[in-house]
Amino acid sequence: MNNVIAIDGPAGAGKSTLARLLARKLKYRYLDTGAMYRAVTWLALRENIDLDNIQGLTSLANNIDIEFSPPSGDRKGRIYVNGNDVTEEIRTPLINKNVSKVARVKGVRDAMVRQQRKLAQGGHIIIDGRDIGTRVVPDAEFKFFITASLEERARRRYTELKEKGTGVNFQEVKAEIARRDKIDSERECSPLTKPEDAFLIDTTGMSIDEVLTRVINIIRTGGQDLNE
Ligand code: CDP
Ligand code: CDP
């Protein structure tokens, strides 16, 4: 699919940071699919749905109303679930802890993928997640698999949380990321895996700018990775 860029990879690899910068540079839209699974998790917890209740989660995912605000203006970057602004609430430790459990349910994934494909119509969009290149848009024009060592991804998340003033412990952040990656990679339905035709970028030791430059070069040269 022309003008669609798929970015997949594990937690804390820098996907959303890269996707946002790339969207600004190319004047593309940005779709954060992780936020959608977080939104379903938020609503399930609020409605006291047992996270082992497959039917309950599937029905909730089929009826949820998730809306993203436009990328510019004073409401930019906000996400709404059934009319509630949940932008901050979907990033709490409680959601981090439960999201992978909800995201492994096939009925939940089918409902989200349907919405994501609808949002991708018309192209000019960067989509990040875990199954974008393998399932959501397997014919995306460019696919990137962004990763980094567990240690570095945990350090990035830890720094981010500390800057926000959240009291966190490095070992806990690392264990939480590792636990989530394991569930995401081992689930039956569209697990986290590198699409065969994706450019693999290991960002360990790379700055955000270096990653962005490398990706832009690949796009500009029509798919040549000069660093390989
Ligand atoms: O930002 P971070 O990498 O921590 O997570 P996220 O991208 O917001 O995704 C949160 C969770 O949603 C992941 O750990 C997956 O369980 C799930 N997810 C998924 O299964 N498929 C996607 N396309 C995106 C996210
Ligand atoms: O979306 P994902 O979970 O893959 O990662 P992110 O939220 O974009 O990035 C996690 C943190 O790592 C952010 O605070 C970034 O500023 C930082 N970072 C990065 O994204 N890329 C680097 N090369 C270095 C740091």
PDB file of C-alpha atoms and ligand atoms in Angstrom:
ATOM      1  CA  MET A   1       0.000   0.000   0.000  1.00  0.00           C
ATOM      2  CA  ASN A   2       1.559   3.269  -1.130  1.00  0.00           C
ATOM      3  CA  ASN A   3       2.366   5.958   1.423  1.00  0.00           C
ATOM      4  CA  VAL A   4       1.977   3.658   4.391  1.00  0.00           C
ATOM      5  CA  ILE A   5       4.895   3.148   6.775  1.00  0.00           C
ATOM      6  CA  ALA A   6       4.709   0.304   9.297  1.00  0.00           C
ATOM      7  CA  ILE A   7       6.862   0.414  12.440  1.00  0.00           C
ATOM      8  CA  ASP A   8       6.994  -2.604  14.740  1.00  0.00           C
ATOM      9  CA  GLY A   9       9.183  -3.591  17.655  1.00  0.00           C
ATOM     10  CA  PRO A  10       9.332  -4.292  21.395  1.00  0.00           C
ATOM     11  CA  ALA A  11       8.534  -1.868  24.230  1.00  0.00           C
ATOM     12  CA  GLY A  12      10.780   1.167  24.645  1.00  0.00           C
ATOM     13  CA  ALA A  13      12.573   0.682  21.316  1.00  0.00           C
ATOM     14  CA  GLY A  14      11.675   4.227  20.238  1.00  0.00           C
ATOM     15  CA  LYS A  15       8.846   3.413  17.828  1.00  0.00           C
ATOM     16  CA  SER A  16       6.449   6.168  18.788  1.00  0.00           C
ATOM     17  CA  THR A  17       9.184   8.808  19.042  1.00  0.00           C
ATOM     18  CA  LEU A  18      10.392   7.877  15.565  1.00  0.00           C
ATOM     19  CA  ALA A  19       6.845   7.672  14.174  1.00  0.00           C
ATOM     20  CA  ARG A  20       5.945  11.161  15.453  1.00  0.00           C
ATOM     21  CA  LEU A  21       9.098  12.771  14.036  1.00  0.00           C
ATOM     22  CA  LEU A  22       8.692  10.980  10.735  1.00  0.00           C
ATOM     23  CA  ALA A  23       5.040  12.023  10.496  1.00  0.00           C
ATOM     24  CA  ARG A  24       6.004  15.649  11.037  1.00  0.00           C
ATOM     25  CA  LYS A  25       8.796  15.474   8.481  1.00  0.00           C
ATOM     26  CA  LEU A  26       6.772  13.711   5.770  1.00  0.00           C
ATOM     27  CA  LYS A  27       3.473  15.434   6.643  1.00  0.00           C
ATOM     28  CA  TYR A  28       1.853  12.065   7.238  1.00  0.00           C
ATOM     29  CA  ARG A  29      -0.720  11.121   9.866  1.00  0.00           C
ATOM     30  CA  TYR A  30       0.344   8.991  12.837  1.00  0.00           C
ATOM     31  CA  LEU A  31      -1.597   6.061  14.277  1.00  0.00           C
ATOM     32  CA  ASP A  32      -0.526   4.701  17.677  1.00  0.00           C
ATOM     33  CA  THR A  33      -2.093   1.221  17.785  1.00  0.00           C
ATOM     34  CA  GLY A  34      -0.651   0.514  21.252  1.00  0.00           C
ATOM     35  CA  ALA A  35      -2.894   3.299  22.557  1.00  0.00           C
ATOM     36  CA  MET A  36      -5.906   1.382  21.199  1.00  0.00           C
ATOM     37  CA  TYR A  37      -5.069  -1.803  23.140  1.00  0.00           C
ATOM     38  CA  ARG A  38      -4.419   0.380  26.180  1.00  0.00           C
ATOM     39  CA  ALA A  39      -7.844   1.991  25.678  1.00  0.00           C
ATOM     40  CA  VAL A  40      -9.588  -1.408  25.600  1.00  0.00           C
ATOM     41  CA  THR A  41      -7.715  -2.385  28.780  1.00  0.00           C
ATOM     42  CA  TRP A  42      -8.723   0.863  30.481  1.00  0.00           C
ATOM     43  CA  LEU A  43     -12.406   0.287  29.709  1.00  0.00           C
ATOM     44  CA  ALA A  44     -12.306  -3.396  30.702  1.00  0.00           C
ATOM     45  CA  LEU A  45     -10.852  -2.488  34.108  1.00  0.00           C
ATOM     46  CA  ARG A  46     -13.365   0.315  34.556  1.00  0.00           C
ATOM     47  CA  GLU A  47     -16.254  -2.008  33.743  1.00  0.00           C
ATOM     48  CA  ASN A  48     -14.866  -4.710  36.025  1.00  0.00           C
ATOM     49  CA  ILE A  49     -14.605  -7.254  33.245  1.00  0.00           C
ATOM     50  CA  ASP A  50     -12.508 -10.228  34.294  1.00  0.00           C
ATOM     51  CA  LEU A  51      -9.458 -10.271  32.004  1.00  0.00           C
ATOM     52  CA  ASP A  52      -9.904 -14.030  31.526  1.00  0.00           C
ATOM     53  CA  ASN A  53     -13.405 -13.443  30.176  1.00  0.00           C
ATOM     54  CA  ILE A  54     -12.708 -13.770  26.441  1.00  0.00           C
ATOM     55  CA  GLN A  55     -16.330 -13.191  25.442  1.00  0.00           C
ATOM     56  CA  GLY A  56     -16.626 -10.110  27.632  1.00  0.00           C
ATOM     57  CA  LEU A  57     -13.417  -8.586  26.263  1.00  0.00           C
ATOM     58  CA  THR A  58     -14.351  -9.373  22.673  1.00  0.00           C
ATOM     59  CA  SER A  59     -17.758  -7.786  23.001  1.00  0.00           C
ATOM     60  CA  LEU A  60     -16.256  -4.722  24.688  1.00  0.00           C
ATOM     61  CA  ALA A  61     -13.681  -4.334  21.883  1.00  0.00           C
ATOM     62  CA  ASN A  62     -16.419  -4.583  19.263  1.00  0.00           C
ATOM     63  CA  ASN A  63     -18.417  -1.795  20.879  1.00  0.00           C
ATOM     64  CA  ILE A  64     -15.757   0.588  22.144  1.00  0.00           C
ATOM     65  CA  ASP A  65     -15.591   4.062  20.638  1.00  0.00           C
ATOM     66  CA  ILE A  66     -11.945   5.156  20.398  1.00  0.00           C
ATOM     67  CA  GLU A  67     -11.204   8.590  19.018  1.00  0.00           C
ATOM     68  CA  PHE A  68      -7.938  10.407  18.393  1.00  0.00           C
ATOM     69  CA  SER A  69      -7.911  14.197  18.357  1.00  0.00           C
ATOM     70  CA  PRO A  70      -6.388  15.950  15.334  1.00  0.00           C
ATOM     71  CA  PRO A  71      -2.566  16.183  15.436  1.00  0.00           C
ATOM     72  CA  SER A  72      -2.611  19.991  15.733  1.00  0.00           C
ATOM     73  CA  GLY A  73      -4.608  22.503  17.765  1.00  0.00           C
ATOM     74  CA  ASP A  74      -4.942  22.752  21.546  1.00  0.00           C
ATOM     75  CA  ARG A  75      -6.388  19.235  21.887  1.00  0.00           C
ATOM     76  CA  LYS A  76      -3.583  17.638  19.900  1.00  0.00           C
ATOM     77  CA  GLY A  77      -2.463  14.125  20.748  1.00  0.00           C
ATOM     78  CA  ARG A  78      -5.452  13.323  23.005  1.00  0.00           C
ATOM     79  CA  ILE A  79      -7.278   9.995  22.972  1.00  0.00           C
ATOM     80  CA  TYR A  80     -10.902   9.489  23.972  1.00  0.00           C
ATOM     81  CA  VAL A  81     -12.784   6.340  24.966  1.00  0.00           C
ATOM     82  CA  ASN A  82     -16.560   6.611  24.808  1.00  0.00           C
ATOM     83  CA  GLY A  83     -16.138  10.364  25.153  1.00  0.00           C
ATOM     84  CA  ASN A  84     -13.704  10.286  28.120  1.00  0.00           C
ATOM     85  CA  ASP A  85     -10.251  11.782  27.739  1.00  0.00           C
ATOM     86  CA  VAL A  86      -7.997   8.883  28.794  1.00  0.00           C
ATOM     87  CA  THR A  87      -4.662  10.207  27.440  1.00  0.00           C
ATOM     88  CA  GLU A  88      -2.861  10.044  30.789  1.00  0.00           C
ATOM     89  CA  GLU A  89      -4.829   7.175  32.315  1.00  0.00           C
ATOM     90  CA  ILE A  90      -3.832   4.678  29.626  1.00  0.00           C
ATOM     91  CA  ARG A  91      -0.115   5.112  30.507  1.00  0.00           C
ATOM     92  CA  THR A  92      -0.298   4.133  34.187  1.00  0.00           C
ATOM     93  CA  PRO A  93       1.521   1.104  35.697  1.00  0.00           C
ATOM     94  CA  LEU A  94      -1.878  -0.606  36.097  1.00  0.00           C
ATOM     95  CA  ILE A  95      -2.487  -0.489  32.336  1.00  0.00           C
ATOM     96  CA  ASN A  96       1.141  -1.480  31.573  1.00  0.00           C
ATOM     97  CA  LYS A  97       0.641  -4.501  33.773  1.00  0.00           C
ATOM     98  CA  ASN A  98      -2.577  -5.696  32.118  1.00  0.00           C
ATOM     99  CA  VAL A  99      -2.474  -4.575  28.490  1.00  0.00           C
ATOM    100  CA  SER A 100      -0.647  -7.606  27.066  1.00  0.00           C
ATOM    101  CA  LYS A 101      -3.195  -9.926  28.611  1.00  0.00           C
ATOM    102  CA  VAL A 102      -6.025  -8.094  26.855  1.00  0.00           C
ATOM    103  CA  ALA A 103      -4.061  -7.753  23.587  1.00  0.00           C
ATOM    104  CA  ARG A 104      -3.585 -11.503  23.243  1.00  0.00           C
ATOM    105  CA  VAL A 105      -7.345 -12.123  22.882  1.00  0.00           C
ATOM    106  CA  LYS A 106      -8.173 -12.888  19.250  1.00  0.00           C
ATOM    107  CA  GLY A 107     -11.579 -11.177  19.340  1.00  0.00           C
ATOM    108  CA  VAL A 108      -9.992  -8.002  20.706  1.00  0.00           C
ATOM    109  CA  ARG A 109      -7.290  -8.044  18.022  1.00  0.00           C
ATOM    110  CA  ASP A 110      -9.758  -8.674  15.195  1.00  0.00           C
ATOM    111  CA  ALA A 111     -11.840  -5.682  16.297  1.00  0.00           C
ATOM    112  CA  MET A 112      -8.786  -3.394  16.597  1.00  0.00           C
ATOM    113  CA  VAL A 113      -7.262  -4.500  13.284  1.00  0.00           C
ATOM    114  CA  ARG A 114     -10.574  -3.737  11.546  1.00  0.00           C
ATOM    115  CA  GLN A 115     -10.533  -0.183  12.939  1.00  0.00           C
ATOM    116  CA  GLN A 116      -6.833   0.269  12.159  1.00  0.00           C
ATOM    117  CA  ARG A 117      -7.304  -0.753   8.528  1.00  0.00           C
ATOM    118  CA  LYS A 118     -10.163   1.709   8.204  1.00  0.00           C
ATOM    119  CA  LEU A 119      -7.998   4.489   9.642  1.00  0.00           C
ATOM    120  CA  ALA A 120      -5.174   3.577   7.252  1.00  0.00           C
ATOM    121  CA  GLN A 121      -7.366   4.070   4.211  1.00  0.00           C
ATOM    122  CA  GLY A 122      -6.140   6.922   2.081  1.00  0.00           C
ATOM    123  CA  GLY A 123      -2.525   6.327   3.094  1.00  0.00           C
ATOM    124  CA  HIS A 124      -0.098   9.081   4.062  1.00  0.00           C
ATOM    125  CA  ILE A 125       0.132   7.445   7.444  1.00  0.00           C
ATOM    126  CA  ILE A 126       2.725   6.011   9.811  1.00  0.00           C
ATOM    127  CA  ILE A 127       1.423   3.203  11.998  1.00  0.00           C
ATOM    128  CA  ASP A 128       3.319   1.737  14.938  1.00  0.00           C
ATOM    129  CA  GLY A 129       2.661  -1.374  16.993  1.00  0.00           C
ATOM    130  CA  ARG A 130       3.532  -5.068  17.086  1.00  0.00           C
ATOM    131  CA  ASP A 131       1.730  -6.611  14.093  1.00  0.00           C
ATOM    132  CA  ILE A 132       1.530  -3.717  11.632  1.00  0.00           C
ATOM    133  CA  GLY A 133       3.853  -5.144   8.983  1.00  0.00           C
ATOM    134  CA  THR A 134       2.753  -8.732   9.518  1.00  0.00           C
ATOM    135  CA  ARG A 135      -1.001  -8.327   9.781  1.00  0.00           C
ATOM    136  CA  VAL A 136      -2.536  -4.845   9.761  1.00  0.00           C
ATOM    137  CA  VAL A 137      -0.891  -3.605   6.534  1.00  0.00           C
ATOM    138  CA  PRO A 138       1.240  -6.457   5.165  1.00  0.00           C
ATOM    139  CA  ASP A 139       1.612  -4.549   1.890  1.00  0.00           C
ATOM    140  CA  ALA A 140       2.886  -1.321   3.498  1.00  0.00           C
ATOM    141  CA  GLU A 141       5.301   0.572   1.252  1.00  0.00           C
ATOM    142  CA  PHE A 142       7.992   0.616   3.959  1.00  0.00           C
ATOM    143  CA  LYS A 143       8.347  -1.589   7.006  1.00  0.00           C
ATOM    144  CA  PHE A 144      10.724  -1.022   9.887  1.00  0.00           C
ATOM    145  CA  PHE A 145      11.484  -3.246  12.841  1.00  0.00           C
ATOM    146  CA  ILE A 146      12.952  -1.056  15.553  1.00  0.00           C
ATOM    147  CA  THR A 147      14.688  -2.680  18.485  1.00  0.00           C
ATOM    148  CA  ALA A 148      17.390  -2.149  21.146  1.00  0.00           C
ATOM    149  CA  SER A 149      18.863  -4.220  23.959  1.00  0.00           C
ATOM    150  CA  LEU A 150      16.557  -4.866  26.924  1.00  0.00           C
ATOM    151  CA  GLU A 151      18.962  -2.933  29.164  1.00  0.00           C
ATOM    152  CA  GLU A 152      18.812   0.150  26.948  1.00  0.00           C
ATOM    153  CA  ARG A 153      15.059   0.030  26.431  1.00  0.00           C
ATOM    154  CA  ALA A 154      14.563  -0.225  30.188  1.00  0.00           C
ATOM    155  CA  ARG A 155      16.970   2.674  30.767  1.00  0.00           C
ATOM    156  CA  ARG A 156      15.026   4.849  28.311  1.00  0.00           C
ATOM    157  CA  ARG A 157      11.691   4.063  29.981  1.00  0.00           C
ATOM    158  CA  TYR A 158      13.176   4.545  33.426  1.00  0.00           C
ATOM    159  CA  THR A 159      14.566   7.978  32.493  1.00  0.00           C
ATOM    160  CA  GLU A 160      11.253   8.966  30.944  1.00  0.00           C
ATOM    161  CA  LEU A 161       9.308   7.968  34.077  1.00  0.00           C
ATOM    162  CA  LYS A 162      11.788   9.669  36.390  1.00  0.00           C
ATOM    163  CA  GLU A 163      11.500  12.894  34.391  1.00  0.00           C
ATOM    164  CA  LYS A 164       7.730  12.731  34.818  1.00  0.00           C
ATOM    165  CA  GLY A 165       8.262  12.499  38.556  1.00  0.00           C
ATOM    166  CA  THR A 166       6.997   8.925  38.868  1.00  0.00           C
ATOM    167  CA  GLY A 167       8.723   7.032  41.689  1.00  0.00           C
ATOM    168  CA  VAL A 168      10.210   4.023  39.891  1.00  0.00           C
ATOM    169  CA  ASN A 169      12.826   1.370  40.345  1.00  0.00           C
ATOM    170  CA  PHE A 170      15.066   0.446  37.384  1.00  0.00           C
ATOM    171  CA  GLN A 171      14.920  -3.330  37.986  1.00  0.00           C
ATOM    172  CA  GLU A 172      11.130  -3.178  38.162  1.00  0.00           C
ATOM    173  CA  VAL A 173      10.867  -1.251  34.895  1.00  0.00           C
ATOM    174  CA  LYS A 174      13.196  -3.755  33.229  1.00  0.00           C
ATOM    175  CA  ALA A 175      11.267  -6.771  34.539  1.00  0.00           C
ATOM    176  CA  GLU A 176       7.950  -5.255  33.442  1.00  0.00           C
ATOM    177  CA  ILE A 177       9.191  -4.618  29.889  1.00  0.00           C
ATOM    178  CA  ALA A 178      10.656  -8.129  29.654  1.00  0.00           C
ATOM    179  CA  ARG A 179       7.411  -9.659  30.898  1.00  0.00           C
ATOM    180  CA  ARG A 180       5.307  -7.707  28.382  1.00  0.00           C
ATOM    181  CA  ASP A 181       7.663  -8.549  25.479  1.00  0.00           C
ATOM    182  CA  LYS A 182       7.452 -12.233  26.370  1.00  0.00           C
ATOM    183  CA  ILE A 183       3.639 -12.304  26.322  1.00  0.00           C
ATOM    184  CA  ASP A 184       3.548 -10.212  23.108  1.00  0.00           C
ATOM    185  CA  SER A 185       6.073 -12.488  21.351  1.00  0.00           C
ATOM    186  CA  GLU A 186       4.619 -15.789  22.493  1.00  0.00           C
ATOM    187  CA  ARG A 187       0.905 -15.201  21.987  1.00  0.00           C
ATOM    188  CA  GLU A 188      -0.901 -17.282  19.374  1.00  0.00           C
ATOM    189  CA  CYS A 189      -2.606 -14.468  17.477  1.00  0.00           C
ATOM    190  CA  SER A 190      -0.288 -12.194  15.464  1.00  0.00           C
ATOM    191  CA  PRO A 191       2.683 -12.230  17.858  1.00  0.00           C
ATOM    192  CA  LEU A 192       5.423  -9.616  17.854  1.00  0.00           C
ATOM    193  CA  THR A 193       7.869 -10.706  15.183  1.00  0.00           C
ATOM    194  CA  LYS A 194       9.985  -9.003  12.551  1.00  0.00           C
ATOM    195  CA  PRO A 195       8.258  -9.013   9.164  1.00  0.00           C
ATOM    196  CA  GLU A 196      10.573 -10.740   6.687  1.00  0.00           C
ATOM    197  CA  ASP A 197      10.658  -7.709   4.428  1.00  0.00           C
ATOM    198  CA  ALA A 198      11.190  -5.112   7.180  1.00  0.00           C
ATOM    199  CA  PHE A 199      14.350  -3.078   7.660  1.00  0.00           C
ATOM    200  CA  LEU A 200      15.840  -4.070  10.989  1.00  0.00           C
ATOM    201  CA  ILE A 201      17.283  -1.194  12.986  1.00  0.00           C
ATOM    202  CA  ASP A 202      19.000  -1.940  16.277  1.00  0.00           C
ATOM    203  CA  THR A 203      18.997   1.447  17.983  1.00  0.00           C
ATOM    204  CA  THR A 204      21.210   0.422  20.906  1.00  0.00           C
ATOM    205  CA  GLY A 205      23.650   3.300  21.362  1.00  0.00           C
ATOM    206  CA  MET A 206      21.932   5.427  18.699  1.00  0.00           C
ATOM    207  CA  SER A 207      20.425   8.837  19.324  1.00  0.00           C
ATOM    208  CA  ILE A 208      16.905   9.634  18.140  1.00  0.00           C
ATOM    209  CA  ASP A 209      18.369  11.861  15.425  1.00  0.00           C
ATOM    210  CA  GLU A 210      20.620   9.083  14.145  1.00  0.00           C
ATOM    211  CA  VAL A 211      17.671   6.706  13.929  1.00  0.00           C
ATOM    212  CA  LEU A 212      15.566   9.295  12.122  1.00  0.00           C
ATOM    213  CA  THR A 213      18.336  10.051   9.609  1.00  0.00           C
ATOM    214  CA  ARG A 214      18.848   6.366   8.852  1.00  0.00           C
ATOM    215  CA  VAL A 215      15.125   5.805   8.296  1.00  0.00           C
ATOM    216  CA  ILE A 216      14.735   8.925   6.135  1.00  0.00           C
ATOM    217  CA  ASN A 217      17.686   7.784   4.007  1.00  0.00           C
ATOM    218  CA  ILE A 218      16.066   4.415   3.445  1.00  0.00           C
ATOM    219  CA  ILE A 219      12.806   6.076   2.413  1.00  0.00           C
ATOM    220  CA  ARG A 220      14.515   8.645   0.160  1.00  0.00           C
ATOM    221  CA  THR A 221      16.615   6.043  -1.624  1.00  0.00           C
ATOM    222  CA  GLY A 222      13.517   3.940  -2.210  1.00  0.00           C
ATOM    223  CA  GLY A 223      14.570   1.143   0.115  1.00  0.00           C
ATOM    224  CA  GLN A 224      18.329   1.040   0.339  1.00  0.00           C
ATOM    225  CA  ASP A 225      19.926   0.793   3.757  1.00  0.00           C
ATOM    226  CA  LEU A 226      23.313   2.432   3.327  1.00  0.00           C
ATOM    227  CA  ASN A 227      24.335   1.422   6.864  1.00  0.00           C
ATOM    228  CA  GLU A 228      23.923  -2.263   6.309  1.00  0.00           C
TER     229      GLU A 228
HETATM  230  O1  CDP B   1       4.856   2.123  24.193  1.00  0.00           O
HETATM  231  P1  CDP B   1       5.024   0.692  24.554  1.00  0.00           P
HETATM  232  O2  CDP B   1       5.961   0.013  23.613  1.00  0.00           O
HETATM  233  O3  CDP B   1       5.340   0.441  25.969  1.00  0.00           O
HETATM  234  O4  CDP B   1       3.624  -0.019  24.367  1.00  0.00           O
HETATM  235  P2  CDP B   1       2.487   0.254  23.314  1.00  0.00           P
HETATM  236  O5  CDP B   1       3.027   0.377  21.943  1.00  0.00           O
HETATM  237  O6  CDP B   1       1.637   1.349  23.836  1.00  0.00           O
HETATM  238  O7  CDP B   1       1.695  -1.130  23.381  1.00  0.00           O
HETATM  239  C1  CDP B   1       1.110  -1.578  24.582  1.00  0.00           C
HETATM  240  C2  CDP B   1       0.765  -3.046  24.419  1.00  0.00           C
HETATM  241  O8  CDP B   1      -0.285  -3.176  23.455  1.00  0.00           O
HETATM  242  C3  CDP B   1       1.864  -3.975  23.929  1.00  0.00           C
HETATM  243  O9  CDP B   1       2.700  -4.431  24.958  1.00  0.00           O
HETATM  244  C4  CDP B   1       1.059  -5.100  23.291  1.00  0.00           C
HETATM  245  O10 CDP B   1       0.601  -6.010  24.272  1.00  0.00           O
HETATM  246  C5  CDP B   1      -0.149  -4.374  22.726  1.00  0.00           C
HETATM  247  N1  CDP B   1      -0.054  -4.084  21.291  1.00  0.00           N
HETATM  248  C6  CDP B   1      -0.320  -5.108  20.409  1.00  0.00           C
HETATM  249  O11 CDP B   1      -0.539  -6.229  20.834  1.00  0.00           O
HETATM  250  N2  CDP B   1      -0.361  -4.875  19.069  1.00  0.00           N
HETATM  251  C7  CDP B   1      -0.113  -3.660  18.588  1.00  0.00           C
HETATM  252  N3  CDP B   1      -0.191  -3.462  17.264  1.00  0.00           N
HETATM  253  C8  CDP B   1       0.203  -2.599  19.462  1.00  0.00           C
HETATM  254  C9  CDP B   1       0.248  -2.849  20.816  1.00  0.00           C
HETATM  255  O1  CDP B   2       7.156   3.537  21.367  1.00  0.00           O
HETATM  256  P1  CDP B   2       8.229   2.749  22.064  1.00  0.00           P
HETATM  257  O2  CDP B   2       7.745   2.051  23.282  1.00  0.00           O
HETATM  258  O3  CDP B   2       8.962   1.832  21.140  1.00  0.00           O
HETATM  259  O4  CDP B   2       9.336   3.787  22.568  1.00  0.00           O
HETATM  260  P2  CDP B   2       9.236   5.370  22.783  1.00  0.00           P
HETATM  261  O5  CDP B   2       8.152   5.650  23.765  1.00  0.00           O
HETATM  262  O6  CDP B   2       9.194   6.074  21.480  1.00  0.00           O
HETATM  263  O7  CDP B   2      10.681   5.694  23.411  1.00  0.00           O
HETATM  264  C1  CDP B   2      11.027   5.475  24.738  1.00  0.00           C
HETATM  265  C2  CDP B   2      12.018   6.555  25.188  1.00  0.00           C
HETATM  266  O8  CDP B   2      13.296   6.342  24.598  1.00  0.00           O
HETATM  267  C3  CDP B   2      11.613   7.985  24.837  1.00  0.00           C
HETATM  268  O9  CDP B   2      11.722   8.771  25.991  1.00  0.00           O
HETATM  269  C4  CDP B   2      12.627   8.425  23.802  1.00  0.00           C
HETATM  270  O10 CDP B   2      12.932   9.793  23.917  1.00  0.00           O
HETATM  271  C5  CDP B   2      13.848   7.567  24.127  1.00  0.00           C
HETATM  272  N1  CDP B   2      14.803   7.263  23.014  1.00  0.00           N
HETATM  273  C6  CDP B   2      14.401   6.880  21.777  1.00  0.00           C
HETATM  274  O11 CDP B   2      13.210   6.822  21.537  1.00  0.00           O
HETATM  275  N2  CDP B   2      15.286   6.554  20.762  1.00  0.00           N
HETATM  276  C7  CDP B   2      16.582   6.603  20.970  1.00  0.00           C
HETATM  277  N3  CDP B   2      17.440   6.285  19.998  1.00  0.00           N
HETATM  278  C8  CDP B   2      17.036   6.991  22.230  1.00  0.00           C
HETATM  279  C9  CDP B   2      16.123   7.300  23.234  1.00  0.00           C
END
